[in-house]
Amino acid sequence: MDLPTYAFQRQRYWLNSAHTAVVAQVPSTERPADDGHDVPLSERIAALSRGDAEALVLTHVLERVAVVLGHPSGEAVDADQEFKEAGFDSLLSVELSKRLTASTGIRLRANAALRYPSPRLLAGHVMSSLAGRDPQ
């Protein structure tokens, strides 16, 4: 008894019927070894003035937000835009908390992006935690 083979005998209507894989261009999250990122953030801000330290922490938070959202750099993220408006949900909030905890050494709650609804407010919390003050 012969089995039907019509399912395997089809005509291809694609422009290029060769099976080629499409490689997505994903921005690299690796940093060069000589850019100072291997020094803990708390040590980097200790040597800076208050304003420079706040700017560094804000830049650090914006870079982590950009990685979580899939942007190429922190410059693509508005520091005053609320996380909800940027497309954050509870899973992205947890991912951001994990990345900030790993990069700063301070323990952040999983809902940090919900408690501090913009990158600027979250950076203020991180800054006060790194400075050893009691966050508001």
Coordinates of N, CA and C in Angstrom, one line a residue:
M1 N 0.8 -1.2 0.0 CA 0.0 0.0 0.0 C 0.9 1.2 0.0
D2 N 0.7 2.1 -0.9 CA 1.4 3.4 -1.0 C 0.8 4.4 -0.2
L3 N 1.6 5.2 0.5 CA 1.1 6.3 1.2 C 1.0 7.6 0.3
P4 N 0.1 8.5 0.6 CA 0.0 9.7 -0.2 C 1.2 10.6 0.0
T5 N 1.7 11.1 -1.1 CA 2.9 12.0 -1.0 C 2.6 13.4 -1.4
Y6 N 1.3 13.8 -1.6 CA 1.0 15.1 -2.1 C 1.4 16.2 -1.1
A7 N 1.5 15.9 0.2 CA 1.9 16.9 1.1 C 3.3 17.3 1.0
F8 N 4.1 16.4 0.4 CA 5.5 16.7 0.2 C 5.8 17.2 -1.2
Q9 N 4.9 17.3 -2.0 CA 5.1 17.7 -3.4 C 4.4 19.0 -3.6
R10 N 4.9 20.1 -3.0 CA 4.3 21.4 -3.2 C 5.2 22.3 -4.0
Q11 N 4.6 23.2 -4.6 CA 5.4 24.2 -5.3 C 5.6 25.4 -4.4
R12 N 6.8 25.9 -4.4 CA 7.2 27.0 -3.5 C 7.0 28.3 -4.3
Y13 N 6.4 29.3 -3.6 CA 6.1 30.6 -4.2 C 6.9 31.7 -3.7
W14 N 7.9 31.5 -2.9 CA 8.7 32.5 -2.3 C 9.7 33.0 -3.3
L15 N 10.1 34.3 -3.2 CA 11.0 34.9 -4.1 C 12.3 34.1 -4.1
N16 N 12.8 33.9 -2.9 CA 14.1 33.1 -2.7 C 13.7 31.9 -1.9
S17 N 13.7 30.8 -2.6 CA 13.3 29.5 -1.9 C 14.5 28.9 -1.1
A18 N 15.7 29.5 -1.2 CA 16.8 28.9 -0.5 C 16.6 29.1 1.0
H19 N 16.9 28.2 1.8 CA 16.6 28.3 3.2 C 17.8 29.0 3.9
T20 N 17.6 30.2 4.1 CA 18.7 31.0 4.8 C 18.2 31.5 6.1
A21 N 19.0 31.5 7.1 CA 18.7 32.0 8.4 C 18.9 33.5 8.4
V22 N 17.9 34.2 9.1 CA 18.1 35.7 9.2 C 18.6 35.9 10.6
V23 N 19.7 36.7 10.7 CA 20.4 37.0 12.0 C 19.9 38.3 12.4
A24 N 19.4 38.4 13.6 CA 18.9 39.7 14.1 C 20.1 40.5 14.7
Q25 N 20.1 41.7 14.5 CA 21.2 42.6 15.1 C 20.8 43.0 16.5
V26 N 21.4 42.4 17.5 CA 21.1 42.7 18.8 C 22.3 43.5 19.4
P27 N 22.0 44.7 20.1 CA 23.1 45.4 20.6 C 23.9 44.7 21.7
S28 N 25.2 44.8 21.7 CA 26.0 44.1 22.7 C 25.9 44.7 24.0
T29 N 25.8 43.9 25.1 CA 25.7 44.5 26.4 C 27.1 44.4 27.1
E30 N 28.0 43.8 26.4 CA 29.4 43.7 27.0 C 30.1 45.1 26.9
R31 N 30.9 45.4 27.9 CA 31.6 46.6 27.9 C 33.1 46.4 27.8
P32 N 33.8 47.4 27.2 CA 35.2 47.2 27.1 C 35.8 47.2 28.5
A33 N 36.9 46.5 28.6 CA 37.5 46.2 29.9 C 38.2 47.5 30.5
D34 N 38.5 48.5 29.7 CA 39.2 49.6 30.2 C 38.4 50.9 30.4
D35 N 37.0 50.7 30.5 CA 36.2 51.9 30.6 C 35.8 52.3 32.1
G36 N 36.4 51.6 33.1 CA 36.1 51.9 34.5 C 34.9 51.3 35.1
H37 N 34.2 50.4 34.3 CA 33.0 49.8 34.8 C 33.3 48.6 35.7
D38 N 34.5 48.2 35.8 CA 34.8 47.1 36.8 C 35.0 47.6 38.2
V39 N 35.1 48.9 38.4 CA 35.2 49.5 39.7 C 33.7 49.6 40.2
P40 N 33.5 49.2 41.4 CA 32.1 49.3 41.9 C 31.6 50.7 41.9
L41 N 30.3 50.8 41.7 CA 29.6 52.1 41.5 C 29.8 53.0 42.8
S42 N 29.7 52.3 44.0 CA 29.9 53.1 45.2 C 31.2 53.7 45.3
E43 N 32.3 53.0 44.9 CA 33.6 53.6 44.9 C 33.8 54.7 43.9
R44 N 33.1 54.6 42.7 CA 33.2 55.6 41.7 C 32.5 56.9 42.2
I45 N 31.4 56.8 42.9 CA 30.7 58.0 43.3 C 31.4 58.7 44.5
A46 N 32.1 57.9 45.3 CA 32.8 58.4 46.5 C 33.8 59.5 46.2
A47 N 34.4 59.4 45.0 CA 35.4 60.4 44.6 C 34.8 61.6 43.9
L48 N 33.5 61.6 43.7 CA 32.9 62.7 42.9 C 32.1 63.7 43.8
S49 N 31.9 64.9 43.3 CA 31.0 65.8 44.0 C 29.6 65.3 43.9
R50 N 28.7 65.9 44.7 CA 27.3 65.4 44.8 C 26.6 65.4 43.5
G51 N 26.8 66.5 42.8 CA 26.1 66.7 41.5 C 26.6 65.7 40.4
D52 N 28.0 65.5 40.4 CA 28.5 64.5 39.5 C 28.2 63.1 39.8
A53 N 28.1 62.8 41.1 CA 27.7 61.5 41.6 C 26.3 61.2 41.2
E54 N 25.4 62.2 41.3 CA 24.0 62.0 40.9 C 23.9 61.8 39.4
A55 N 24.6 62.5 38.7 CA 24.6 62.3 37.2 C 25.1 60.9 36.8
L56 N 26.2 60.5 37.5 CA 26.7 59.1 37.2 C 25.7 58.0 37.5
V57 N 25.0 58.2 38.7 CA 24.0 57.2 39.1 C 22.9 57.2 38.1
L58 N 22.4 58.4 37.7 CA 21.3 58.5 36.7 C 21.7 57.8 35.4
T59 N 22.9 58.1 34.9 CA 23.4 57.5 33.7 C 23.5 56.0 33.8
H60 N 23.9 55.5 35.0 CA 24.0 54.0 35.3 C 22.6 53.4 35.2
V61 N 21.6 54.1 35.8 CA 20.2 53.5 35.8 C 19.7 53.6 34.4
L62 N 19.9 54.7 33.7 CA 19.4 54.8 32.3 C 20.0 53.7 31.4
E63 N 21.2 53.4 31.6 CA 21.9 52.3 30.8 C 21.2 50.9 31.1
R64 N 20.9 50.7 32.4 CA 20.2 49.4 32.7 C 18.8 49.4 32.2
V65 N 18.1 50.5 32.3 CA 16.7 50.6 31.7 C 16.8 50.3 30.2
A66 N 17.8 50.9 29.5 CA 17.9 50.7 28.1 C 18.1 49.3 27.7
V67 N 19.0 48.6 28.5 CA 19.2 47.2 28.2 C 18.0 46.3 28.4
V68 N 17.2 46.6 29.5 CA 16.0 45.9 29.7 C 15.0 46.1 28.6
L69 N 14.9 47.3 28.1 CA 13.9 47.7 27.1 C 14.4 47.3 25.7
G70 N 15.7 47.0 25.6 CA 16.2 46.6 24.3 C 16.7 47.8 23.4
H71 N 17.0 48.9 24.1 CA 17.5 50.1 23.4 C 19.0 50.0 23.3
P72 N 19.6 50.6 22.3 CA 21.1 50.5 22.1 C 21.9 51.2 23.2
S73 N 21.3 52.3 23.8 CA 22.0 53.0 24.8 C 21.1 53.8 25.8
G74 N 21.6 54.3 26.9 CA 20.8 55.0 27.8 C 20.3 56.3 27.3
E75 N 20.9 56.8 26.2 CA 20.5 58.1 25.6 C 19.1 58.0 25.0
A76 N 18.7 56.8 24.7 CA 17.3 56.6 24.1 C 16.2 56.6 25.1
V77 N 16.6 56.6 26.4 CA 15.6 56.6 27.5 C 15.4 58.0 28.1
D78 N 14.1 58.4 28.2 CA 13.9 59.7 28.9 C 13.9 59.5 30.4
A79 N 14.7 60.3 31.1 CA 14.8 60.1 32.5 C 13.6 60.4 33.3
D80 N 12.7 61.2 32.8 CA 11.5 61.6 33.5 C 10.2 60.9 33.0
Q81 N 10.3 60.0 32.0 CA 9.2 59.3 31.6 C 8.9 58.1 32.5
E82 N 7.6 58.0 32.9 CA 7.3 56.9 33.8 C 7.5 55.5 33.2
F83 N 7.9 54.6 34.0 CA 8.2 53.2 33.5 C 7.0 52.6 32.8
K84 N 5.8 52.9 33.3 CA 4.5 52.3 32.6 C 4.4 52.8 31.2
E85 N 4.7 54.1 31.0 CA 4.6 54.7 29.7 C 5.7 54.2 28.8
A86 N 6.8 53.8 29.3 CA 7.9 53.2 28.5 C 7.7 51.8 28.1
G87 N 6.6 51.2 28.7 CA 6.3 49.8 28.4 C 6.7 48.8 29.4
F88 N 7.0 49.2 30.6 CA 7.4 48.3 31.7 C 6.1 47.6 32.3
D89 N 6.3 46.3 32.5 CA 5.3 45.5 33.3 C 6.0 44.9 34.5
S90 N 5.4 44.0 35.2 CA 6.0 43.5 36.4 C 7.2 42.6 36.1
L91 N 7.2 42.0 35.0 CA 8.4 41.1 34.6 C 9.6 42.0 34.3
L92 N 9.4 43.1 33.6 CA 10.5 44.0 33.3 C 11.0 44.7 34.5
S93 N 10.1 45.0 35.4 CA 10.5 45.6 36.7 C 11.4 44.7 37.5
V94 N 11.0 43.4 37.5 CA 11.9 42.4 38.2 C 13.2 42.3 37.5
E95 N 13.3 42.3 36.2 CA 14.5 42.2 35.5 C 15.4 43.4 35.7
L96 N 14.8 44.6 35.8 CA 15.6 45.8 36.1 C 16.1 45.8 37.5
S97 N 15.3 45.3 38.4 CA 15.8 45.2 39.8 C 17.0 44.3 39.9
K98 N 16.9 43.2 39.2 CA 18.0 42.2 39.3 C 19.3 42.8 38.7
R99 N 19.1 43.5 37.6 CA 20.3 44.1 36.9 C 20.9 45.2 37.8
L100 N 20.1 46.0 38.4 CA 20.6 47.1 39.3 C 21.2 46.5 40.6
T101 N 20.6 45.5 41.1 CA 21.2 44.8 42.3 C 22.5 44.2 42.0
A102 N 22.7 43.6 40.8 CA 23.9 43.0 40.4 C 25.0 44.1 40.1
S103 N 24.6 45.2 39.6 CA 25.6 46.2 39.2 C 25.9 47.2 40.3
T104 N 25.0 47.4 41.3 CA 25.3 48.4 42.3 C 25.7 47.7 43.6
G105 N 25.3 46.5 43.8 CA 25.6 45.8 45.1 C 24.6 46.1 46.2
I106 N 23.6 46.9 45.9 CA 22.5 47.2 46.9 C 21.3 46.3 46.6
R107 N 20.6 45.9 47.6 CA 19.5 45.0 47.4 C 18.3 45.9 47.1
L108 N 17.7 45.7 45.9 CA 16.5 46.4 45.5 C 15.3 45.5 45.6
R109 N 14.2 45.9 45.9 CA 13.0 45.1 45.9 C 12.6 44.9 44.4
A110 N 11.9 43.8 44.2 CA 11.5 43.4 42.8 C 10.6 44.5 42.2
N111 N 9.8 45.2 43.0 CA 8.9 46.2 42.5 C 9.5 47.6 42.6
A112 N 10.8 47.7 42.5 CA 11.4 49.1 42.6 C 10.9 50.0 41.5
A113 N 10.7 49.5 40.3 CA 10.3 50.3 39.2 C 8.8 50.8 39.4
L114 N 8.1 50.1 40.2 CA 6.7 50.5 40.5 C 6.7 51.5 41.7
R115 N 7.6 51.3 42.6 CA 7.7 52.2 43.8 C 8.3 53.6 43.4
Y116 N 9.2 53.5 42.5 CA 9.9 54.8 42.0 C 9.6 54.8 40.5
P117 N 8.5 55.5 40.1 CA 8.0 55.3 38.8 C 8.8 55.9 37.6
S118 N 9.9 56.5 37.8 CA 10.7 57.0 36.7 C 12.2 56.7 36.9
P119 N 13.0 56.7 35.9 CA 14.4 56.5 36.1 C 15.1 57.5 37.0
R120 N 14.6 58.7 36.9 CA 15.2 59.8 37.8 C 14.9 59.5 39.3
L121 N 13.7 59.1 39.6 CA 13.3 58.8 40.9 C 14.0 57.5 41.4
L122 N 14.1 56.5 40.6 CA 14.8 55.3 40.9 C 16.3 55.6 41.2
A123 N 16.9 56.5 40.3 CA 18.3 56.8 40.5 C 18.5 57.6 41.8
G124 N 17.5 58.4 42.2 CA 17.6 59.1 43.5 C 17.6 58.1 44.7
H125 N 16.8 57.0 44.5 CA 16.7 56.0 45.6 C 18.1 55.2 45.6
V126 N 18.6 54.9 44.4 CA 19.9 54.2 44.4 C 21.0 55.0 45.0
M127 N 21.0 56.3 44.6 CA 22.0 57.2 45.1 C 21.9 57.3 46.7
S128 N 20.8 57.5 47.2 CA 20.6 57.6 48.7 C 21.0 56.3 49.4
S129 N 20.7 55.2 48.7 CA 21.1 53.9 49.3 C 22.6 53.7 49.2
L130 N 23.2 54.1 48.1 CA 24.7 54.0 48.0 C 25.4 54.9 49.0
A131 N 24.8 56.1 49.2 CA 25.4 57.1 50.1 C 25.2 56.7 51.6
G132 N 24.4 55.6 51.8 CA 24.2 55.2 53.2 C 23.2 55.9 54.0
R133 N 22.4 56.8 53.3 CA 21.3 57.5 53.9 C 20.1 56.6 53.8
D134 N 19.2 56.9 54.7 CA 17.9 56.2 54.8 C 17.0 56.7 53.6
P135 N 16.6 55.9 52.6 CA 15.8 56.4 51.5 C 14.5 56.8 52.0
Q136 N 13.9 57.8 51.3 CA 12.6 58.4 51.7 C 11.5 57.4 51.5

